[in-house]
Coordinates of C-alpha atoms in Angstrom, one line a residue:
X1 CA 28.7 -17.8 -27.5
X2 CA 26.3 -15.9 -25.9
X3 CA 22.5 -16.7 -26.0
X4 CA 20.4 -14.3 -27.8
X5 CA 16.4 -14.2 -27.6
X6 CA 14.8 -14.3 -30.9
X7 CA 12.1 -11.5 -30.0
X8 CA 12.5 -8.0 -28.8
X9 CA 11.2 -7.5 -24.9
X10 CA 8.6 -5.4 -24.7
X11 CA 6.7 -2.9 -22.6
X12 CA 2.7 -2.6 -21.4
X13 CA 2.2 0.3 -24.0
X14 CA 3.0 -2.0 -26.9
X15 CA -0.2 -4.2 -26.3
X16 CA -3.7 -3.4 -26.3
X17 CA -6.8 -5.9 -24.8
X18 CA -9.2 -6.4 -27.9
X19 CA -12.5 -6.9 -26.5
X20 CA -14.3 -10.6 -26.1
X21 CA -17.9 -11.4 -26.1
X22 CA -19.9 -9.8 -22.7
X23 CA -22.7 -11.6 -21.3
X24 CA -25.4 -9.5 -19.7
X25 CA -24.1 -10.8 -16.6
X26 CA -20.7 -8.8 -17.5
X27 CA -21.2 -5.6 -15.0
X28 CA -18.5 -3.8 -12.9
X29 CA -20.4 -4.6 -9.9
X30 CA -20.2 -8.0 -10.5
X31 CA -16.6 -8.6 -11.1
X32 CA -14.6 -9.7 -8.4
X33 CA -10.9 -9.4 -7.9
X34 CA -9.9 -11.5 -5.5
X35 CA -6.4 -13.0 -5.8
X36 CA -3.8 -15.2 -4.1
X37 CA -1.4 -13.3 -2.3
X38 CA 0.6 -16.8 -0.7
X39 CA 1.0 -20.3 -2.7
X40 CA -1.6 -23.1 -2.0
X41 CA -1.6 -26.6 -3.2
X42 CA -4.5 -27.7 -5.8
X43 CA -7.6 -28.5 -4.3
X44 CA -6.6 -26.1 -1.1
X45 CA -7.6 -22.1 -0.8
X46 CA -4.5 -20.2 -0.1
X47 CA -3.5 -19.0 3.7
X48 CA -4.2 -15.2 2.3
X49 CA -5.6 -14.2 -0.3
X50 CA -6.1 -10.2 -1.6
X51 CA -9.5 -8.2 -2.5
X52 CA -7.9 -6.3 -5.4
X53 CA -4.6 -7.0 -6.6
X54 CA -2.8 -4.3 -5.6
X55 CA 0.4 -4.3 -3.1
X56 CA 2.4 -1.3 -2.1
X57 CA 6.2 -1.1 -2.6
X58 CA 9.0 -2.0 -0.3
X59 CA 10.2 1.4 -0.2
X60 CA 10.6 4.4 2.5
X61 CA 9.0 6.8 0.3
X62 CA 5.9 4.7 -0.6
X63 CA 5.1 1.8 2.6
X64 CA 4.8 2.7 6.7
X65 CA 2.3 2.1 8.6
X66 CA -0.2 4.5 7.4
X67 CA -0.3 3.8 4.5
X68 CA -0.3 -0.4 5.4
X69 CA -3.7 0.6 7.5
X70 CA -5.1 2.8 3.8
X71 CA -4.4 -0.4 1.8
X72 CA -5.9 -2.8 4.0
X73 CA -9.2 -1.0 4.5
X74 CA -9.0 -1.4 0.7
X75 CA -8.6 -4.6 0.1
X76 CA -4.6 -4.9 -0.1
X77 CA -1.3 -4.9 1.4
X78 CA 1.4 -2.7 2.3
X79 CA 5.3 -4.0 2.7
X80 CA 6.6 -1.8 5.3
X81 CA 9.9 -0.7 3.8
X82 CA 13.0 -2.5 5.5
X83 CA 15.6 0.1 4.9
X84 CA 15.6 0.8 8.4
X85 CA 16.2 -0.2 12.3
X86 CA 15.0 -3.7 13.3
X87 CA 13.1 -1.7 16.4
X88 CA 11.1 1.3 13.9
X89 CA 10.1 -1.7 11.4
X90 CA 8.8 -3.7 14.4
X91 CA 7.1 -0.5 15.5
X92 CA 5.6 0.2 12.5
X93 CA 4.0 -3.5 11.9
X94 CA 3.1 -3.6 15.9
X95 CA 0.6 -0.4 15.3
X96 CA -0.9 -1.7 11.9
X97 CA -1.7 -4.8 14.3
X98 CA -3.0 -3.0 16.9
X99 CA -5.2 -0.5 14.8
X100 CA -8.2 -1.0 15.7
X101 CA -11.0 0.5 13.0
X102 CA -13.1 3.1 14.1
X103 CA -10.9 3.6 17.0
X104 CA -8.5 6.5 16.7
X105 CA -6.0 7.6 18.9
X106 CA -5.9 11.6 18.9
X107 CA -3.1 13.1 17.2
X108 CA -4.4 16.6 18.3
X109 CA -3.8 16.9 21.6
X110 CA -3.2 19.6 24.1
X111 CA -2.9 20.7 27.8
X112 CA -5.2 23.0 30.0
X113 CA -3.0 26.4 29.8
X114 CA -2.7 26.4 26.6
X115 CA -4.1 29.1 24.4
X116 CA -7.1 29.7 21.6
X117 CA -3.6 30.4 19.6
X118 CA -2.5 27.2 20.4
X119 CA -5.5 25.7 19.5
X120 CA -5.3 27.6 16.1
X121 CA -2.0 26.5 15.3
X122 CA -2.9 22.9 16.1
X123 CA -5.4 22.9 13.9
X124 CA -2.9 24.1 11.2
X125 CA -1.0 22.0 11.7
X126 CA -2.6 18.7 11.9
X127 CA -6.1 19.6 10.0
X128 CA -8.6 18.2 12.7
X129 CA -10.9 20.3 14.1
X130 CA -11.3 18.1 17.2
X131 CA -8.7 18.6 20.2
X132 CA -8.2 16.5 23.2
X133 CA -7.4 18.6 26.3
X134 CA -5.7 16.4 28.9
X135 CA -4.0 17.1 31.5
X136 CA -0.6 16.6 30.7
X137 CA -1.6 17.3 26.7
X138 CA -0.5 13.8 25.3
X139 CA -2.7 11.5 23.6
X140 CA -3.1 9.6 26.8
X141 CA -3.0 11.6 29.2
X142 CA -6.3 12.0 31.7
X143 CA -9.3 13.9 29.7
X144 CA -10.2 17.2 31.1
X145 CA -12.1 18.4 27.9
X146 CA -12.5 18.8 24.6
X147 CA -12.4 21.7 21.9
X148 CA -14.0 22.3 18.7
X149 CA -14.8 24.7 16.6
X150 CA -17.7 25.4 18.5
X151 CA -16.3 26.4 21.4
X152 CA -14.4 29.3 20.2
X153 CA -15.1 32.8 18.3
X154 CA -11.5 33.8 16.9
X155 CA -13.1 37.4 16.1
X156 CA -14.7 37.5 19.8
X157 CA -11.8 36.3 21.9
X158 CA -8.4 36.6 22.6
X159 CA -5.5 35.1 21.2
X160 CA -4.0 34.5 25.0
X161 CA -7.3 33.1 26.4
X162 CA -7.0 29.6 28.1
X163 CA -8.6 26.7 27.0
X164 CA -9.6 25.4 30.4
X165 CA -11.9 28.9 30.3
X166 CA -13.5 27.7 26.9
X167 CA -13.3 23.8 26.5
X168 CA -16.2 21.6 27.1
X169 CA -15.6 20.1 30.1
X170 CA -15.2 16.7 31.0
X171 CA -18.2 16.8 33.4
X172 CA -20.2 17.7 30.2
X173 CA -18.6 15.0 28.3
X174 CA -20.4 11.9 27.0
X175 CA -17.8 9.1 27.0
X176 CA -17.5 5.4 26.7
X177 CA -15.0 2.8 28.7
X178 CA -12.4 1.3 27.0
X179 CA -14.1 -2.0 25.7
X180 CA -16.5 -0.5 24.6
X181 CA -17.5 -2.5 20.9
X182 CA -17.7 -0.3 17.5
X183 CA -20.8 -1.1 17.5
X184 CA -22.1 0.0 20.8
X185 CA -19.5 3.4 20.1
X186 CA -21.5 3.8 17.0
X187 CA -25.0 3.7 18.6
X188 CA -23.9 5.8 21.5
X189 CA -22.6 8.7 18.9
X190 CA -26.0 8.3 17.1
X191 CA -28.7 8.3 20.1
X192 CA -26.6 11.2 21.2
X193 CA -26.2 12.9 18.2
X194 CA -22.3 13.2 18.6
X195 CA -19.8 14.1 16.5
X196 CA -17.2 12.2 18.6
X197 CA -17.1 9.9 21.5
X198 CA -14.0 9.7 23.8
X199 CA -13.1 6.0 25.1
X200 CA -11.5 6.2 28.5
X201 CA -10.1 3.7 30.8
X202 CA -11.0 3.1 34.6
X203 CA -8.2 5.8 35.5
X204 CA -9.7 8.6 33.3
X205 CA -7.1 8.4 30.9
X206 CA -8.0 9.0 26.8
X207 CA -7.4 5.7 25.2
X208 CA -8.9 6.8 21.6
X209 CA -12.0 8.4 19.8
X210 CA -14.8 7.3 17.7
X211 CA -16.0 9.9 14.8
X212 CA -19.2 9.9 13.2
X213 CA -17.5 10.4 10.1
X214 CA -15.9 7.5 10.5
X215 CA -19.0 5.7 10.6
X216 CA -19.9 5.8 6.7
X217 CA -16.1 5.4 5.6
X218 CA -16.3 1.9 7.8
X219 CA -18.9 1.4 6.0
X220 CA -17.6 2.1 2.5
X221 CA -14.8 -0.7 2.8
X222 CA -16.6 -3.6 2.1
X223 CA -13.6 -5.1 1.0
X224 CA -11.0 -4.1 3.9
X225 CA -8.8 -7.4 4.8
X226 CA -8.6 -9.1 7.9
X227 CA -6.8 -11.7 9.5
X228 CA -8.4 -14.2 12.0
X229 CA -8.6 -11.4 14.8
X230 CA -9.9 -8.5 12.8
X231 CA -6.8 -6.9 12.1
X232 CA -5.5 -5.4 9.1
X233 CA -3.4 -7.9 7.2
X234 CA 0.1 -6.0 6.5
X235 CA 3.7 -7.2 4.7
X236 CA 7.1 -6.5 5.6
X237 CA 10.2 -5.9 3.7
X238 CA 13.6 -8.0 4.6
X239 CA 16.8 -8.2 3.1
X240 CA 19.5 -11.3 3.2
X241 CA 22.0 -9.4 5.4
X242 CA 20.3 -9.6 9.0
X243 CA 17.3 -11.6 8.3
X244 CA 18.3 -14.1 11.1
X245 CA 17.3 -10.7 14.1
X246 CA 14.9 -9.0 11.8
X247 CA 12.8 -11.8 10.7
X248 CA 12.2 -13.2 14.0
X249 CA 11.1 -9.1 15.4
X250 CA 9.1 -9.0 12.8
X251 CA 6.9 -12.2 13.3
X252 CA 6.5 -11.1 17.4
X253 CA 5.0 -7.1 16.0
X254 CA 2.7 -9.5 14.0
X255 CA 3.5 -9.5 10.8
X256 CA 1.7 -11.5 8.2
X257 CA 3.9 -11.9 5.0
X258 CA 7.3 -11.1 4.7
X259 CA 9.3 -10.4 0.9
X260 CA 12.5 -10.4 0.5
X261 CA 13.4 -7.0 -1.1
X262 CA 16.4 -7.2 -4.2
X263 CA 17.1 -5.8 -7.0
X264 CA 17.9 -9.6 -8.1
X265 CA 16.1 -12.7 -6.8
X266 CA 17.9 -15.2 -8.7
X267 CA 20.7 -15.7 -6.6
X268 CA 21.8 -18.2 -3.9
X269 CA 21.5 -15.5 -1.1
X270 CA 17.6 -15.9 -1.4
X271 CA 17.8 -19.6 -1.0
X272 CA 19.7 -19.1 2.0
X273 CA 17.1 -17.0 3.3
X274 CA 14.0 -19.2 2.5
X275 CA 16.0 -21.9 3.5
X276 CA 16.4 -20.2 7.0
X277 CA 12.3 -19.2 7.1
X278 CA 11.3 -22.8 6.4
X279 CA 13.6 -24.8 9.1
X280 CA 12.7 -21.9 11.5
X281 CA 9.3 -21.9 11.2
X282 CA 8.2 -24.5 8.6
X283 CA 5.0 -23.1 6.4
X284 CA 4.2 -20.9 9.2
X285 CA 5.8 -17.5 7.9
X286 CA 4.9 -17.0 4.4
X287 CA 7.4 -15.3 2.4
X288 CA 8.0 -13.9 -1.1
X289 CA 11.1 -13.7 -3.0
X290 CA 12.4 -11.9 -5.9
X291 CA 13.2 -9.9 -9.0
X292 CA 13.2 -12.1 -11.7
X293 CA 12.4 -11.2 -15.4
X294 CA 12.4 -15.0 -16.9
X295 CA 11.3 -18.9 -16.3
X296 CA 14.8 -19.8 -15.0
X297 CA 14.9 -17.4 -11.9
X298 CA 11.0 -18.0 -11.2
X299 CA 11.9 -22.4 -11.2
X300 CA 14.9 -21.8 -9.0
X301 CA 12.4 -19.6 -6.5
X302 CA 9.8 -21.5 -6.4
X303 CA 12.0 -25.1 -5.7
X304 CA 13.7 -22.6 -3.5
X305 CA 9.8 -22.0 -1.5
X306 CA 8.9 -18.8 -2.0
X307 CA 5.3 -17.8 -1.1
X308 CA 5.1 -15.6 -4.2
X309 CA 7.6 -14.6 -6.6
X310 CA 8.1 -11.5 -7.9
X311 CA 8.9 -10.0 -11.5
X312 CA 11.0 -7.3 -12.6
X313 CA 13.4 -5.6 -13.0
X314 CA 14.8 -2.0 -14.2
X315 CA 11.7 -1.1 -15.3
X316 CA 10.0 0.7 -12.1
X317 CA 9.9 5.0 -12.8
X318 CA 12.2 5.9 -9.9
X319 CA 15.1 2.8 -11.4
X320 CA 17.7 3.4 -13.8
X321 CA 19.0 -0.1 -13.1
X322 CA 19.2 -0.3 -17.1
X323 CA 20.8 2.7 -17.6
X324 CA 23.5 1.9 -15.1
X325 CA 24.1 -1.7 -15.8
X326 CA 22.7 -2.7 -18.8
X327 CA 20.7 -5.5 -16.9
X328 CA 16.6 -5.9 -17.1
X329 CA 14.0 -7.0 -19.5
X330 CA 11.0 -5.3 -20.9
X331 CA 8.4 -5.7 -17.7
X332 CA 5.4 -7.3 -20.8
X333 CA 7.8 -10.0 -21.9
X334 CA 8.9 -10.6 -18.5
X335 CA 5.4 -10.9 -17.0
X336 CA 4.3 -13.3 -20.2
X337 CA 7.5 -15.8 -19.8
X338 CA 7.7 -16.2 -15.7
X339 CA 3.4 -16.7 -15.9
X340 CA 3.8 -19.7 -18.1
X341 CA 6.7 -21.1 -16.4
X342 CA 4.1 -21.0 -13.0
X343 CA 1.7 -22.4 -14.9
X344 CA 3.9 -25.4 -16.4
X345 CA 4.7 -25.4 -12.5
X346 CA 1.4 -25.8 -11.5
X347 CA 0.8 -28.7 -14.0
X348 CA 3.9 -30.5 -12.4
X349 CA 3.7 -29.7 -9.0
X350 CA 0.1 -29.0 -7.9
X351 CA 1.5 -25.9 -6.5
X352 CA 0.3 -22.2 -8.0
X353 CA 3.0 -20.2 -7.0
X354 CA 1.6 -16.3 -7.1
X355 CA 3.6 -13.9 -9.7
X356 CA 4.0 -10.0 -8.7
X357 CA 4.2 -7.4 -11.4
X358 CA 6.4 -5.1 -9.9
X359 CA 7.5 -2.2 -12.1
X360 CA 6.3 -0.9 -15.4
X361 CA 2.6 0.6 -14.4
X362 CA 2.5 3.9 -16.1
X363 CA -1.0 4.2 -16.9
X364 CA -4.3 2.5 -15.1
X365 CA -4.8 0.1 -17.7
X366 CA -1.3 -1.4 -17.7
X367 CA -2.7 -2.8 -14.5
X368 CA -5.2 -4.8 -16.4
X369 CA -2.4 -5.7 -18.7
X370 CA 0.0 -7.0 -16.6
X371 CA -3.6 -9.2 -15.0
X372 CA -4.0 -10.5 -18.3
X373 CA -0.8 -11.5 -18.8
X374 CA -0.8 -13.6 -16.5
X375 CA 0.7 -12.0 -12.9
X376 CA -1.6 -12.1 -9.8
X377 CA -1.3 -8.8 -8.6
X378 CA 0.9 -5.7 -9.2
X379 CA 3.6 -3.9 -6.4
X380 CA 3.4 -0.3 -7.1
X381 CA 5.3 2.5 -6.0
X382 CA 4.8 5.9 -8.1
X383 CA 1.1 5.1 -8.0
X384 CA 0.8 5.4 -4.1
X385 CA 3.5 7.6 -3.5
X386 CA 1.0 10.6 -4.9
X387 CA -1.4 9.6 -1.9
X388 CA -1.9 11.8 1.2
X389 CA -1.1 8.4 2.6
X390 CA 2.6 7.9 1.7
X391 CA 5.2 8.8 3.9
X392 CA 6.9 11.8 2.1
X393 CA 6.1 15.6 2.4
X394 CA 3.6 17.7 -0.1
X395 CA 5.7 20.7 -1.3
X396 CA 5.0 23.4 -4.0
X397 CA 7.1 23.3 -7.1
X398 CA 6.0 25.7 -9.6
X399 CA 2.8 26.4 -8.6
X400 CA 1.8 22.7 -8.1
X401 CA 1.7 20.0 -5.1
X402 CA 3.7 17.7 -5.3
X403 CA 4.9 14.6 -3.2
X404 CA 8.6 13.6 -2.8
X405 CA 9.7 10.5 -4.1
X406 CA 13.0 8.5 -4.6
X407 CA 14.3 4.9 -5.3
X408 CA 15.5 2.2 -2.8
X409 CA 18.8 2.8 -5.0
X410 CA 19.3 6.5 -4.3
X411 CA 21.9 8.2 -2.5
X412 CA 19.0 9.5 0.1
X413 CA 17.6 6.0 0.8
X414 CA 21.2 4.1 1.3
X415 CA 19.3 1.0 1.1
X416 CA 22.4 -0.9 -0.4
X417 CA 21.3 -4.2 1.0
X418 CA 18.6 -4.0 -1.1
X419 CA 22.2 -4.2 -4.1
X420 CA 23.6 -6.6 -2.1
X421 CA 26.0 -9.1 -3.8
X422 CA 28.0 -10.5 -1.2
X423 CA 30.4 -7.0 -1.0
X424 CA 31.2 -3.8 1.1
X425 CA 28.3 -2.6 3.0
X426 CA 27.6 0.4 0.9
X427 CA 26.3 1.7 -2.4
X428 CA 29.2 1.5 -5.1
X429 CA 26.6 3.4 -7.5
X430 CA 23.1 4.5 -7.6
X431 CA 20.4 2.8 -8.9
X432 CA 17.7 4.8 -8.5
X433 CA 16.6 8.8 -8.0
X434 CA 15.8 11.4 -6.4
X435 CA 12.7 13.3 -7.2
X436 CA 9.0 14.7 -7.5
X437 CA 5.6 13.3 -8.1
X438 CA 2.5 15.1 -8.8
X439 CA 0.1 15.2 -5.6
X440 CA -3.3 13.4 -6.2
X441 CA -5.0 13.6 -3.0
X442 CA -6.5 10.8 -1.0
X443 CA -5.6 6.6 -1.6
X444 CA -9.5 5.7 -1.2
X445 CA -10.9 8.4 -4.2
X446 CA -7.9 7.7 -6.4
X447 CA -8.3 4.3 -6.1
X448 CA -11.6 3.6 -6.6
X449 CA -11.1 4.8 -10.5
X450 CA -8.5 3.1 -10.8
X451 CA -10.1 0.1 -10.1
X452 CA -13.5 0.9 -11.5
X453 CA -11.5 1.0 -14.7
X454 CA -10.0 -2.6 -14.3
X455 CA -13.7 -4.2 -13.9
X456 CA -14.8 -2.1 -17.0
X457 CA -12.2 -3.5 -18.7
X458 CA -12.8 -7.1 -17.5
X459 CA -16.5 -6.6 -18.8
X460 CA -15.2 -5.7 -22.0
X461 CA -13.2 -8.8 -22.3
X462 CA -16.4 -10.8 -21.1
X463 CA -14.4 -11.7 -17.7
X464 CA -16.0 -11.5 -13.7
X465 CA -13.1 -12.8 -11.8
X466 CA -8.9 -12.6 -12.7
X467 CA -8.5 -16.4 -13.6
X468 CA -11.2 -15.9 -16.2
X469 CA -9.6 -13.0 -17.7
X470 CA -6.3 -14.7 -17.8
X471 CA -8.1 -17.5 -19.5
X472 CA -10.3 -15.1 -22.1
X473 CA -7.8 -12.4 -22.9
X474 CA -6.8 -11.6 -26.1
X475 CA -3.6 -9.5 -26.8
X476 CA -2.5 -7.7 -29.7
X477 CA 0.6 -5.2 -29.8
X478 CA 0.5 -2.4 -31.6
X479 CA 2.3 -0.2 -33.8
X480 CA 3.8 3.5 -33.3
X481 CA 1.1 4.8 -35.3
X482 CA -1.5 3.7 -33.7
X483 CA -0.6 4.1 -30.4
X484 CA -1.5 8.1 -31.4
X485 CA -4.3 7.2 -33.3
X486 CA -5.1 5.7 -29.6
X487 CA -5.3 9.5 -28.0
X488 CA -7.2 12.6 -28.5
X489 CA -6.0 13.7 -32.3
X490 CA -6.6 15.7 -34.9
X491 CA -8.6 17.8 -32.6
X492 CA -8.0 20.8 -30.1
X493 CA -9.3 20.1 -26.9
X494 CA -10.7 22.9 -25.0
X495 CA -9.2 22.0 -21.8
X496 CA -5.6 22.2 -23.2
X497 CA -7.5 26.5 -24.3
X498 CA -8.4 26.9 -20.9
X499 CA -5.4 26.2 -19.4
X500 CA -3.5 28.4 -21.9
X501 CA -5.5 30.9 -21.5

């Protein structure tokens, strides 16, 4: 007969935080939320550990290597989707690796016979008002000049006049040689009141820029994350079809945490994999592994070796894994069981195993929810597929931006290795779609709230740090009814006139 759980599973909108005593220590700017990314043995810090507990989705409409560098500067990480060549994924983790902040290399670059309606158009297109003139117009090609808005009257010149005739010239140029430390690139743009500073190698060549805007945003990322070198800590995805050539690729580009990207994690195929990390390269190469929704699939993980486990399944916005298969568990009750089957691990072991919420965020606090629960940090994809950052293009639909966004289990992706059991190389059925998100602007504005709202809610549960909360929280669902009572009701609110009007 089969086994039946006594209690329903249950969502993040069923439960509600009710509030704990708050010292007058308990401030936002005191709470810190610092978190295991990678398992460590009692007594022992972990090899990396997060600022926030955030993590970007394995998926090609949500993680590249733009958005890996946004994350970092944050705080978190970015799994570079895998659902594609060996060579791009290798690319893409090679130039988070090589990014060097403050240091830009110009995407708005063109050559000397160009035109002030080349120059316009450039501008269009790419949204910079700063353009590198060199002399074979590539981004490193040898400097001849540079253009900005200064140097040009659209209503005073013509369309067809050459920018060698208008640039700033080279000779007029204040640059710096490539080695040249942020540091010493910031005082140079400041004693000379720049706006930019070119860095140039011995031949002349443009290697990168320096903006003074860049300055204060450097600034304003107190919690960006770093490996031993000062570079940007980034993930990869991997699935258990050619992990034996990708992994390897992806450990040369630099990569500092892999995840094995399923649907389902409790299977041997994962075992196989870990199995293969750990004889290759021993604790060296930290990898997760996952989805699993209950104790059994987190205990055969973790004796398996994953790094961090993750939870969940069905229950991302983009998945209709339920739908189509009947197979999943509600992402609350999933979270509650696999975190005390890591604790009851930890007791045994002396090993904390991380846990990864993935799926189920609707709503900000969800995220504190899912804290409480018990997982270390959440993998999000709807919530950073909105960003300027993501991959996908803005379009208008009905009047409103919005970005594009689809599943690993689409038709568009392909990504049936992600679906993999062991049959034809192909997708025998979606599990996921095709579709639209609203836009929302920049990562670093967006997520500030977001996260300004988890450390407000920590003070309100008398908690500065993650453990603590898990520790202090207390959880109570909730009923239909007062899930509305929860909202704006029984009133009008004005903007819902406005916008009628």
């Amino acid at each position: 007969m089969a086994f039946y759980y006594d209690e329903p599973s249950r969502t993040f909108s069923e439960y509600l935080l009710v509030p704990g005593y708050s010292g007058t220590d308990c401030i936002p700017d005191n709470v810190s939320l610092k978190t295991p990314l990678v398992k460590f043995k009692k007594g022992e810090e972990p090899a990396i550990s997060m600022n926030i507990p955030l993590v970007s989705a394995i998926m090609q409409s949500v993680s590249d290597d733009n958005m890996a560098i946004a994350l970092a500067k944050e705080g978190g990480v970015s799994f570079i989707y895998g659902s594609q060549s060996i060579e791009d994924q290798a690319e893409m983790v090679r130039r988070v690796k090589t990014y060097k902040a403050g240091f830009v290399v110009s995407d708005s670059n063109i050559g000397p016979e160009a035109t002030l309606a080349d120059i316009i158009a450039l501008k269009e297109e790419k949204g910079h008002s700063t353009v590198a003139v060199t002399e074979d117009g590539t981004a490193n090609g040898r400097l001849l000049g540079i253009v900005t808005s200064r140097d040009y009257r659209v209503s005073r010149m013509s369309p067809d006049e050459k920018v060698k005739n208008f640039m700033t010239p080279f000779e007029k140029l204040i640059t710096a040689p490539e080695g040249t430390s942020l540091k010493e690139a910031n005082n140079i743009i400041w004693d000379n009141k720049l706006n930019s500073l070119p860095i140039i190698d011995k031949e002349g060549r443009l290697t990168s820029f320096v903006f003074r805007k860049d300055y204060e945003q450097h600034k304003g990322n107190p919690l960006e994350l770093l490996d031993g070198h000062k570079r940007y800590i980034v993930g990869a995805g991997i699935n258990t079809r050619d992990f034996k050539e990708r992994i390897p690729a992806l450990i040369e580009a630099g990569a500092d945490v892999l995840c094995i990207d399923s649907s389902e994690g409790y299977t041997e195929w994962q075992k196989i994999v870990i199995s293969y990390v750990r004889e290759t390269y021993g604790d060296t190469v930290k990898i997760g592994a996952g989805n699993v929704v209950d104790a059994e699939g987190f205990r055969f993980l973790a004796d398996a070796g994953a790094d961090f486990i993750k939870v969940g399944i069905g229950g991302g916005s983009i998945c209709i894994t339920r739908e189509t298969k009947g197979i999943g568990r509600g992402q609350a009750t999933a979270v509650i069981d696999v975190s005390r089957a890591r604790d009851e691990y930890f007791k045994e072991t002396g090993v904390y195993v991380p846990i990864c919420s993935d799926g189920g965020i609707v709503l900000d606090y969800h995220i504190t929810l899912a804290l409480a629960m018990g997982c270390d940090f959440c993998m999000l994809g709807r919530y950073f597929a909105r960003f300027d950052e993501s991959p996908t293009n803005k379009v208008m639909i009905n009047g409103n931006y919005m970005k594009e966004y689809w599943g690993e289990g689409s038709a568009r992706a392909r990504n049936w290795q992600r679906y993999d059991l062991g049959g034809a190389a192909k997708l025998s059925f979606v599990e996921g779609v095709d579709c639209y998100v609203p836009y929302a602007g920049s990562l670093h504005d967006n997520l500030g709230t977001t996260l300004s709202k988890i450390r407000s809610t920590m003070c309100n549960c008398g908690s500065l740090n993650i453990p603590e909360l898990q520790q202090k929280a207390k959880l109570t669902l909730v009923s239909s009814v007062s899930i509305i009572e929860g909202g704006a009701h029984d009133v009008v609110v004005k903007d819902n006139i406005n916008h009628q009007q």
